[in-house]
CSV table of C-alpha atoms and ligand atoms in Angstrom, one decimal:
chain,number,residue,atom,x,y,z
T,164,MET,CA,174.4,125.9,98.6
T,165,SER,CA,171.1,127.5,99.3
T,166,SER,CA,170.9,131.2,100.1
T,167,VAL,CA,170.0,132.7,103.4
T,168,ALA,CA,166.5,134.0,103.6
T,169,MET,CA,165.7,136.7,106.1
T,170,GLY,CA,162.1,136.0,106.7
T,171,GLN,CA,161.7,139.6,107.7
T,172,GLN,CA,159.5,141.1,105.0
T,173,ALA,CA,158.0,143.7,107.3
T,174,VAL,CA,159.9,145.8,109.7
T,175,PRO,CA,158.0,146.0,113.0
T,176,LYS,CA,156.8,149.4,114.0
T,177,ASP,CA,157.8,149.1,117.6
T,178,LYS,CA,160.2,146.8,119.5
T,179,VAL,CA,159.7,143.0,119.3
T,180,VAL,CA,159.2,141.4,122.8
T,181,LEU,CA,158.7,137.8,121.8
T,182,VAL,CA,159.8,135.7,118.8
T,183,ILE,CA,159.1,132.0,118.1
T,184,HIS,CA,159.9,129.4,115.5
T,185,GLY,CA,158.1,126.1,114.8
T,186,GLY,CA,161.0,124.6,112.8
T,187,ALA,CA,162.7,125.0,109.5
T,188,GLY,CA,162.8,122.7,106.5
T,189,THR,CA,161.3,121.8,103.1
T,190,ILE,CA,158.1,123.7,103.7
T,191,LEU,CA,156.7,124.5,100.3
T,192,LYS,CA,153.5,126.4,99.6
T,193,SER,CA,152.8,124.0,96.7
T,194,LYS,CA,152.6,121.2,99.2
T,195,MET,CA,150.5,123.0,101.8
T,196,THR,CA,146.7,122.8,101.9
T,197,PRO,CA,144.8,126.0,103.0
T,198,GLN,CA,143.6,124.0,106.0
T,199,LYS,CA,147.0,123.0,107.1
T,200,GLU,CA,148.4,126.5,106.5
T,201,LYS,CA,145.7,127.9,108.7
T,202,ALA,CA,146.3,125.3,111.4
T,203,TYR,CA,150.0,126.3,111.6
T,204,THR,CA,149.2,130.0,111.5
T,205,ASP,CA,146.6,129.7,114.3
T,206,ALA,CA,149.0,127.6,116.4
T,207,LEU,CA,151.9,130.1,116.0
T,208,ARG,CA,149.6,132.9,116.8
T,209,ALA,CA,148.3,131.2,119.9
T,210,SER,CA,151.8,130.6,121.0
T,211,LEU,CA,152.8,134.2,120.5
T,212,LEU,CA,149.7,135.4,122.5
T,213,ALA,CA,150.3,133.0,125.3
T,214,GLY,CA,153.8,134.4,125.8
T,215,TYR,CA,152.7,138.0,125.3
T,216,ASP,CA,150.0,137.6,127.9
T,217,ILE,CA,152.7,137.0,130.5
T,218,LEU,CA,154.9,139.8,129.4
T,219,LYS,CA,152.2,142.4,129.2
T,220,THR,CA,151.2,141.8,132.8
T,221,GLY,CA,154.8,142.2,134.0
T,222,GLY,CA,155.8,138.5,133.9
T,223,SER,CA,159.3,137.4,133.3
T,224,SER,CA,160.8,136.4,130.0
T,225,GLU,CA,161.4,132.9,131.4
T,226,LYS,CA,157.7,132.4,132.1
T,227,ALA,CA,156.8,133.9,128.7
T,228,VAL,CA,159.1,131.4,126.9
T,229,GLU,CA,157.7,128.5,128.9
T,230,ALA,CA,154.1,129.5,128.1
T,231,ALA,CA,154.8,130.1,124.4
T,232,ILE,CA,156.6,126.8,124.0
T,233,HIS,CA,153.9,124.9,125.9
T,234,VAL,CA,151.4,125.8,123.2
T,235,MET,CA,153.6,124.3,120.5
T,236,GLU,CA,154.6,121.3,122.6
T,237,ASP,CA,150.9,120.5,123.2
T,238,SER,CA,150.1,120.7,119.5
T,239,PRO,CA,150.6,117.7,117.2
T,240,LEU,CA,151.7,120.0,114.4
T,241,PHE,CA,155.2,120.6,115.8
T,242,ASN,CA,158.1,118.3,116.4
T,243,ALA,CA,158.2,118.9,120.1
T,244,GLY,CA,156.1,117.4,122.9
T,245,LYS,CA,153.0,115.8,121.5
T,246,GLY,CA,154.1,115.9,117.8
T,247,ALA,CA,157.6,114.6,118.4
T,248,VAL,CA,159.2,112.6,115.6
T,249,PHE,CA,160.1,108.9,115.9
T,250,THR,CA,163.6,107.5,116.3
T,251,HIS,CA,164.8,104.6,114.2
T,252,GLU,CA,163.5,102.2,116.8
T,253,GLY,CA,160.0,103.7,116.7
T,254,THR,CA,160.3,105.6,120.0
T,255,ASN,CA,160.1,109.3,120.9
T,256,GLU,CA,163.1,110.8,122.6
T,257,LEU,CA,162.7,114.5,123.4
T,258,ASP,CA,165.2,117.2,124.1
T,259,ALA,CA,164.8,120.8,125.5
T,260,SER,CA,166.9,123.6,126.9
T,261,ILE,CA,166.5,127.1,128.3
T,262,MET,CA,168.9,129.9,129.2
T,263,LYS,CA,168.4,133.2,131.0
T,264,GLY,CA,170.5,136.0,129.8
T,265,LYS,CA,170.3,138.0,133.0
T,266,ASP,CA,172.6,135.7,135.0
T,267,GLY,CA,173.6,133.1,132.4
T,268,SER,CA,171.8,130.3,134.2
T,269,ALA,CA,170.7,127.4,132.0
T,270,GLY,CA,169.0,124.0,132.1
T,271,ALA,CA,168.4,121.1,129.7
T,272,VAL,CA,167.0,117.6,129.4
T,273,ALA,CA,168.0,115.1,126.7
T,274,GLY,CA,166.4,111.9,125.5
T,275,VAL,CA,163.4,111.9,127.7
T,276,THR,CA,160.4,109.7,126.8
T,277,THR,CA,157.7,110.4,129.5
T,278,ILE,CA,157.8,114.2,130.1
T,279,LYS,CA,154.8,115.9,128.6
T,280,ASN,CA,156.5,119.3,128.4
T,281,PRO,CA,160.3,119.0,128.3
T,282,ILE,CA,160.8,122.7,128.4
T,283,THR,CA,159.4,122.7,132.0
T,284,ALA,CA,161.8,119.9,132.9
T,285,ALA,CA,164.6,122.0,131.5
T,286,ILE,CA,163.5,125.0,133.7
T,287,ALA,CA,163.4,122.7,136.7
T,288,VAL,CA,167.0,121.6,136.0
T,289,MET,CA,168.0,125.2,135.8
T,290,GLU,CA,166.2,126.3,138.9
T,291,SER,CA,166.1,123.3,141.2
T,292,SER,CA,169.3,121.4,140.6
T,293,PRO,CA,173.0,122.2,140.7
T,294,HIS,CA,173.3,120.9,137.1
T,295,VAL,CA,172.8,122.2,133.6
T,296,MET,CA,171.9,119.1,131.7
T,297,MET,CA,170.2,115.8,132.7
T,298,MET,CA,169.4,112.9,130.4
T,299,GLY,CA,167.2,109.9,130.0
T,300,GLN,CA,165.9,108.0,133.0
T,301,GLY,CA,167.7,110.3,135.4
T,302,ALA,CA,166.1,113.3,134.0
T,303,GLU,CA,162.7,111.6,134.2
T,304,ARG,CA,163.2,110.6,137.8
T,305,PHE,CA,164.2,114.2,138.6
T,306,ALA,CA,161.1,115.6,136.8
T,307,LYS,CA,158.9,113.2,138.7
T,308,GLU,CA,160.4,114.4,142.0
T,309,GLN,CA,159.7,118.0,140.9
T,310,GLY,CA,156.1,117.1,140.3
T,311,ILE,CA,156.3,117.7,136.5
T,312,THR,CA,153.6,116.1,134.4
T,313,GLN,CA,154.5,112.6,133.1
T,314,VAL,CA,152.8,110.7,130.4
T,315,GLU,CA,152.9,107.2,128.9
T,316,PRO,CA,155.3,107.1,125.9
T,317,SER,CA,152.3,106.3,123.7
T,318,TYR,CA,151.1,109.9,124.3
T,319,PHE,CA,153.6,111.0,121.7
T,320,TYR,CA,152.2,108.8,119.0
T,321,THR,CA,150.8,110.7,116.0
T,322,GLU,CA,149.9,109.0,112.7
T,323,GLU,CA,151.7,111.6,110.6
T,324,ARG,CA,155.0,111.2,112.4
T,325,TRP,CA,154.7,107.4,112.4
T,326,ASP,CA,154.0,107.4,108.7
T,327,ALA,CA,157.0,109.6,108.1
T,328,LEU,CA,159.3,107.1,109.9
T,329,GLN,CA,157.8,104.2,107.8
T,330,ARG,CA,158.5,106.1,104.6
T,331,ILE,CA,162.0,106.8,105.6
T,332,LEU,CA,162.7,103.3,106.7
T,333,LYS,CA,161.5,102.1,103.3
T,334,GLU,CA,163.7,104.6,101.5
T,335,ASP,CA,166.6,103.5,103.7
T,336,SER,CA,166.2,99.9,102.8
T,337,LYS,CA,166.1,100.9,99.1
T,338,ALA,CA,169.2,102.9,99.6
T,339,VAL,CA,171.0,100.0,101.2
T,340,GLU,CA,170.0,97.8,98.3
T,341,LEU,CA,171.2,100.4,95.8
T,342,ASP,CA,174.4,100.8,97.7
T,343,HIS,CA,174.9,97.0,97.6
T,344,ASN,CA,174.0,96.4,94.0
T,345,ASP,CA,175.0,99.5,92.2
T,346,LYS,CA,177.7,101.0,94.5
T,347,GLN,CA,175.8,104.2,94.6
T,348,SER,CA,176.5,105.3,98.1
T,349,SER,CA,175.5,109.0,97.6
T,350,THR,CA,171.8,108.4,98.1
T,351,LYS,CA,170.5,111.4,99.9
T,352,PRO,CA,169.0,110.6,103.3
T,353,GLU,CA,165.3,111.5,103.1
T,354,TRP,CA,165.0,112.5,106.7
T,355,LYS,CA,167.3,115.5,106.0
T,356,ASP,CA,164.7,116.9,103.6
T,357,ASP,CA,161.7,116.4,105.8
T,358,LYS,CA,160.6,119.5,107.6
T,359,PHE,CA,162.0,119.4,111.1
T,360,GLY,CA,159.4,121.2,113.2
T,361,THR,CA,161.4,121.9,116.4
T,362,VAL,CA,160.1,124.8,118.4
T,363,GLY,CA,161.8,127.7,120.1
T,364,CYS,CA,161.2,131.1,121.7
T,365,VAL,CA,163.1,134.2,122.7
T,366,ALA,CA,161.4,136.8,125.0
T,367,LEU,CA,162.4,140.2,126.3
T,368,ASP,CA,160.6,141.3,129.5
T,369,ASN,CA,159.9,144.8,130.9
T,370,LYS,CA,163.0,144.5,133.1
T,371,GLY,CA,165.1,144.1,129.9
T,372,ASP,CA,165.9,140.5,130.7
T,373,ILE,CA,166.1,138.0,127.8
T,374,THR,CA,165.4,134.3,127.9
T,375,ALA,CA,165.8,131.7,125.1
T,376,GLY,CA,164.3,128.2,125.0
T,377,THR,CA,164.1,125.3,122.5
T,378,SER,CA,162.2,122.0,122.5
T,379,THR,CA,162.3,119.1,120.0
T,380,GLY,CA,161.7,115.5,119.2
T,381,GLY,CA,165.0,115.6,117.3
T,382,MET,CA,165.2,114.2,113.8
T,383,THR,CA,163.1,111.4,112.3
T,384,ASN,CA,164.9,108.1,112.2
T,385,LYS,CA,167.7,109.2,114.5
T,386,LYS,CA,169.8,106.5,115.9
T,387,PHE,CA,169.7,105.2,119.5
T,388,GLY,CA,171.1,107.8,121.9
T,389,ARG,CA,171.5,110.5,119.3
T,390,VAL,CA,171.2,114.0,120.8
T,391,GLY,CA,171.0,117.1,118.6
T,392,ASP,CA,171.7,120.7,119.2
T,393,SER,CA,168.4,121.7,120.8
T,394,PRO,CA,169.4,120.8,124.4
T,395,VAL,CA,173.0,121.9,124.0
T,396,ILE,CA,173.6,125.3,125.5
T,397,GLY,CA,175.6,127.4,123.0
T,398,ALA,CA,174.5,125.2,120.0
T,399,GLY,CA,170.7,125.2,119.9
T,400,THR,CA,170.0,127.8,122.6
T,401,TYR,CA,171.9,130.7,124.1
T,402,ALA,CA,171.2,134.0,125.9
T,403,ASN,CA,173.2,136.7,127.5
T,404,LYS,CA,172.4,140.3,128.6
T,405,GLN,CA,172.5,141.5,125.0
T,406,VAL,CA,170.8,138.8,122.9
T,407,GLY,CA,168.9,135.5,122.9
T,408,ILE,CA,168.9,132.8,120.2
T,409,SER,CA,167.0,129.6,119.5
T,410,CYS,CA,168.0,127.4,116.5
T,411,THR,CA,166.3,124.8,114.4
T,412,GLY,CA,167.7,122.6,111.6
T,413,TRP,CA,170.2,119.8,111.1
T,414,GLY,CA,171.5,119.6,114.6
T,415,GLU,CA,174.9,118.1,114.0
T,416,TYR,CA,175.9,121.2,112.0
T,417,PHE,CA,174.6,123.5,114.7
T,418,ILE,CA,176.6,121.7,117.3
T,419,ARG,CA,179.8,121.7,115.2
T,420,ASN,CA,179.4,125.5,114.6
T,421,VAL,CA,178.4,126.3,118.2
T,422,ALA,CA,175.7,128.2,116.3
T,423,ALA,CA,173.7,130.1,119.0
T,424,TYR,CA,176.8,131.2,120.9
T,425,ASP,CA,178.5,132.2,117.7
T,426,VAL,CA,175.8,134.8,117.0
T,427,ALA,CA,176.3,136.2,120.5
T,428,ALA,CA,180.1,136.2,120.1
T,429,LEU,CA,179.9,138.0,116.7
T,430,MET,CA,177.7,140.6,118.3
T,431,GLU,CA,180.0,141.0,121.4
T,432,TYR,CA,183.4,140.8,119.8
T,433,ARG,CA,182.8,142.2,116.4
T,434,ALA,CA,179.9,144.5,117.1
T,435,LEU,CA,177.7,143.0,114.4
T,436,SER,CA,174.0,143.5,114.6
T,437,ALA,CA,171.7,140.6,115.4
T,438,LEU,CA,170.8,140.4,111.7
T,439,GLU,CA,174.4,140.5,110.5
T,440,ALA,CA,175.6,138.0,113.0
T,441,SER,CA,172.8,135.5,112.5
T,442,LYS,CA,173.0,135.6,108.7
T,443,GLU,CA,176.8,135.0,109.0
T,444,VAL,CA,176.3,131.9,111.1
T,445,ILE,CA,173.6,130.5,108.9
T,446,ARG,CA,175.8,131.2,105.9
T,447,LYS,CA,178.7,129.2,107.6
T,448,ILE,CA,176.4,126.3,108.3
T,449,GLY,CA,175.2,126.3,104.7
T,450,GLU,CA,178.7,126.3,103.4
T,451,MET,CA,179.4,123.1,105.5
T,452,GLY,CA,176.4,121.4,104.0
T,453,GLY,CA,174.0,122.0,106.9
T,454,ASP,CA,170.6,123.6,106.8
T,455,GLY,CA,168.1,125.2,109.2
T,456,GLY,CA,167.4,128.6,110.7
T,457,MET,CA,167.3,130.5,113.9
T,458,ILE,CA,165.4,133.3,115.8
T,459,VAL,CA,167.3,136.1,117.4
T,460,LEU,CA,166.1,138.9,119.6
T,461,ASP,CA,168.3,141.6,121.1
T,462,LYS,CA,167.9,143.8,124.1
T,463,ASP,CA,166.6,146.7,122.0
T,464,GLY,CA,163.8,144.5,120.5
T,465,ASN,CA,165.5,144.0,117.1
T,466,VAL,CA,164.6,140.7,115.6
T,467,ALA,CA,166.3,138.5,113.0
T,468,LEU,CA,164.9,135.2,111.5
T,469,PRO,CA,167.4,133.9,109.0
T,470,PHE,CA,167.2,130.4,107.5
T,471,ASN,CA,168.5,128.6,104.4
T,472,THR,CA,165.7,126.1,104.0
T,473,ALA,CA,162.6,126.5,101.8
T,474,GLY,CA,160.6,127.7,104.9
T,475,MET,CA,160.6,128.2,108.6
T,476,TYR,CA,157.5,128.5,110.7
T,477,ARG,CA,158.0,131.7,112.6
T,478,GLY,CA,156.4,134.7,114.2
T,479,TYR,CA,156.9,137.6,116.5
T,480,ILE,CA,154.9,140.0,118.6
T,481,THR,CA,155.8,143.6,119.4
T,482,GLU,CA,155.4,145.6,122.6
T,483,SER,CA,152.0,147.0,121.4
T,484,GLY,CA,150.7,143.6,120.4
T,485,GLU,CA,151.3,143.6,116.7
T,486,VAL,CA,151.5,140.0,115.5
T,487,LYS,CA,153.4,138.7,112.5
T,488,VAL,CA,153.4,135.1,111.4
T,489,GLU,CA,155.2,133.7,108.4
T,490,ILE,CA,156.0,130.3,106.9
T,491,TYR,CA,157.8,130.6,103.5
T,492,LYS,CA,160.8,132.3,102.2
Q,715,LIG,N1,167.8,120.8,115.6
Q,715,LIG,C1,167.0,119.6,115.9
Q,715,LIG,C2,167.9,118.4,116.0
Q,715,LIG,O1,168.8,118.3,115.3
Q,715,LIG,C3,166.0,119.3,114.8
Q,715,LIG,C4,165.1,120.5,114.4
Q,715,LIG,O2,165.5,121.6,114.5
Q,715,LIG,O3,164.1,120.2,113.8
Q,715,LIG,O4,167.6,117.6,116.9
């Protein structure tokens, strides 16, 4: 089992008001070019500043989360919006969710194929429908009625993600052959090792309200109809009056551990800190064989960013505008 990294080398001088992740996975410095590293760092920074701009002018944590996530959804670098990974069938099916800690309201969309910014559709579900989660064509119809930007499914094509799927399909067929000929069924699925790239944000506004949001294309080569943790309230996203959490990683494990809610529950019922609670949940996930990470921000501006993968794209910004962006363990 891999260990839990904290990703918290520096302790911020003042309270953190916004924290983001751009996915956890096998992100190794040895495999990164300086150009690529800079592109990720710049994108994370732009996302932090977009959210911070809203907070600093008195905007709500909800609006800040939406703005920060839009930047990453519109970038081909992340597995959300534009850069979404491909399903086994070669399509892109996107999931997103949002939760407001102030009143426990929440919204989510799952398996959408034509919504440019799924986080905005999740917000619309929360604010303009009596529901929490809408899926597939129904969610798309609803988004259209709400005037949310739609795109052709081909908008989500990126060469890098397409090539990743082709590589995995090739590996898969080799694995089946091996399985058949040599009865070696323990071949490790390659998609598990690929960096995931989901995005998420937790923000704390000047009224003390916390909002958490997550957006993803899911996992490369996922089967028809597969939905991960990202749009599942309590699993991939959760917020209450005390804390907000957004997760990334092998979604099945985060669902089975009700990961995001478990952090909030450990804090509420066992009085653990954000750091202690989130480390404990990532430890449990690792013990079961799952991997990933999460970002946690509490009402006092304490931040925790635990993960048990090689890296996690992550960053935060403090009340005075101090920015911190990190990638590796
Ligand atoms: N958690 C996402 C999912 O399982 C993937 C990720 O975080 O990259 O759909």
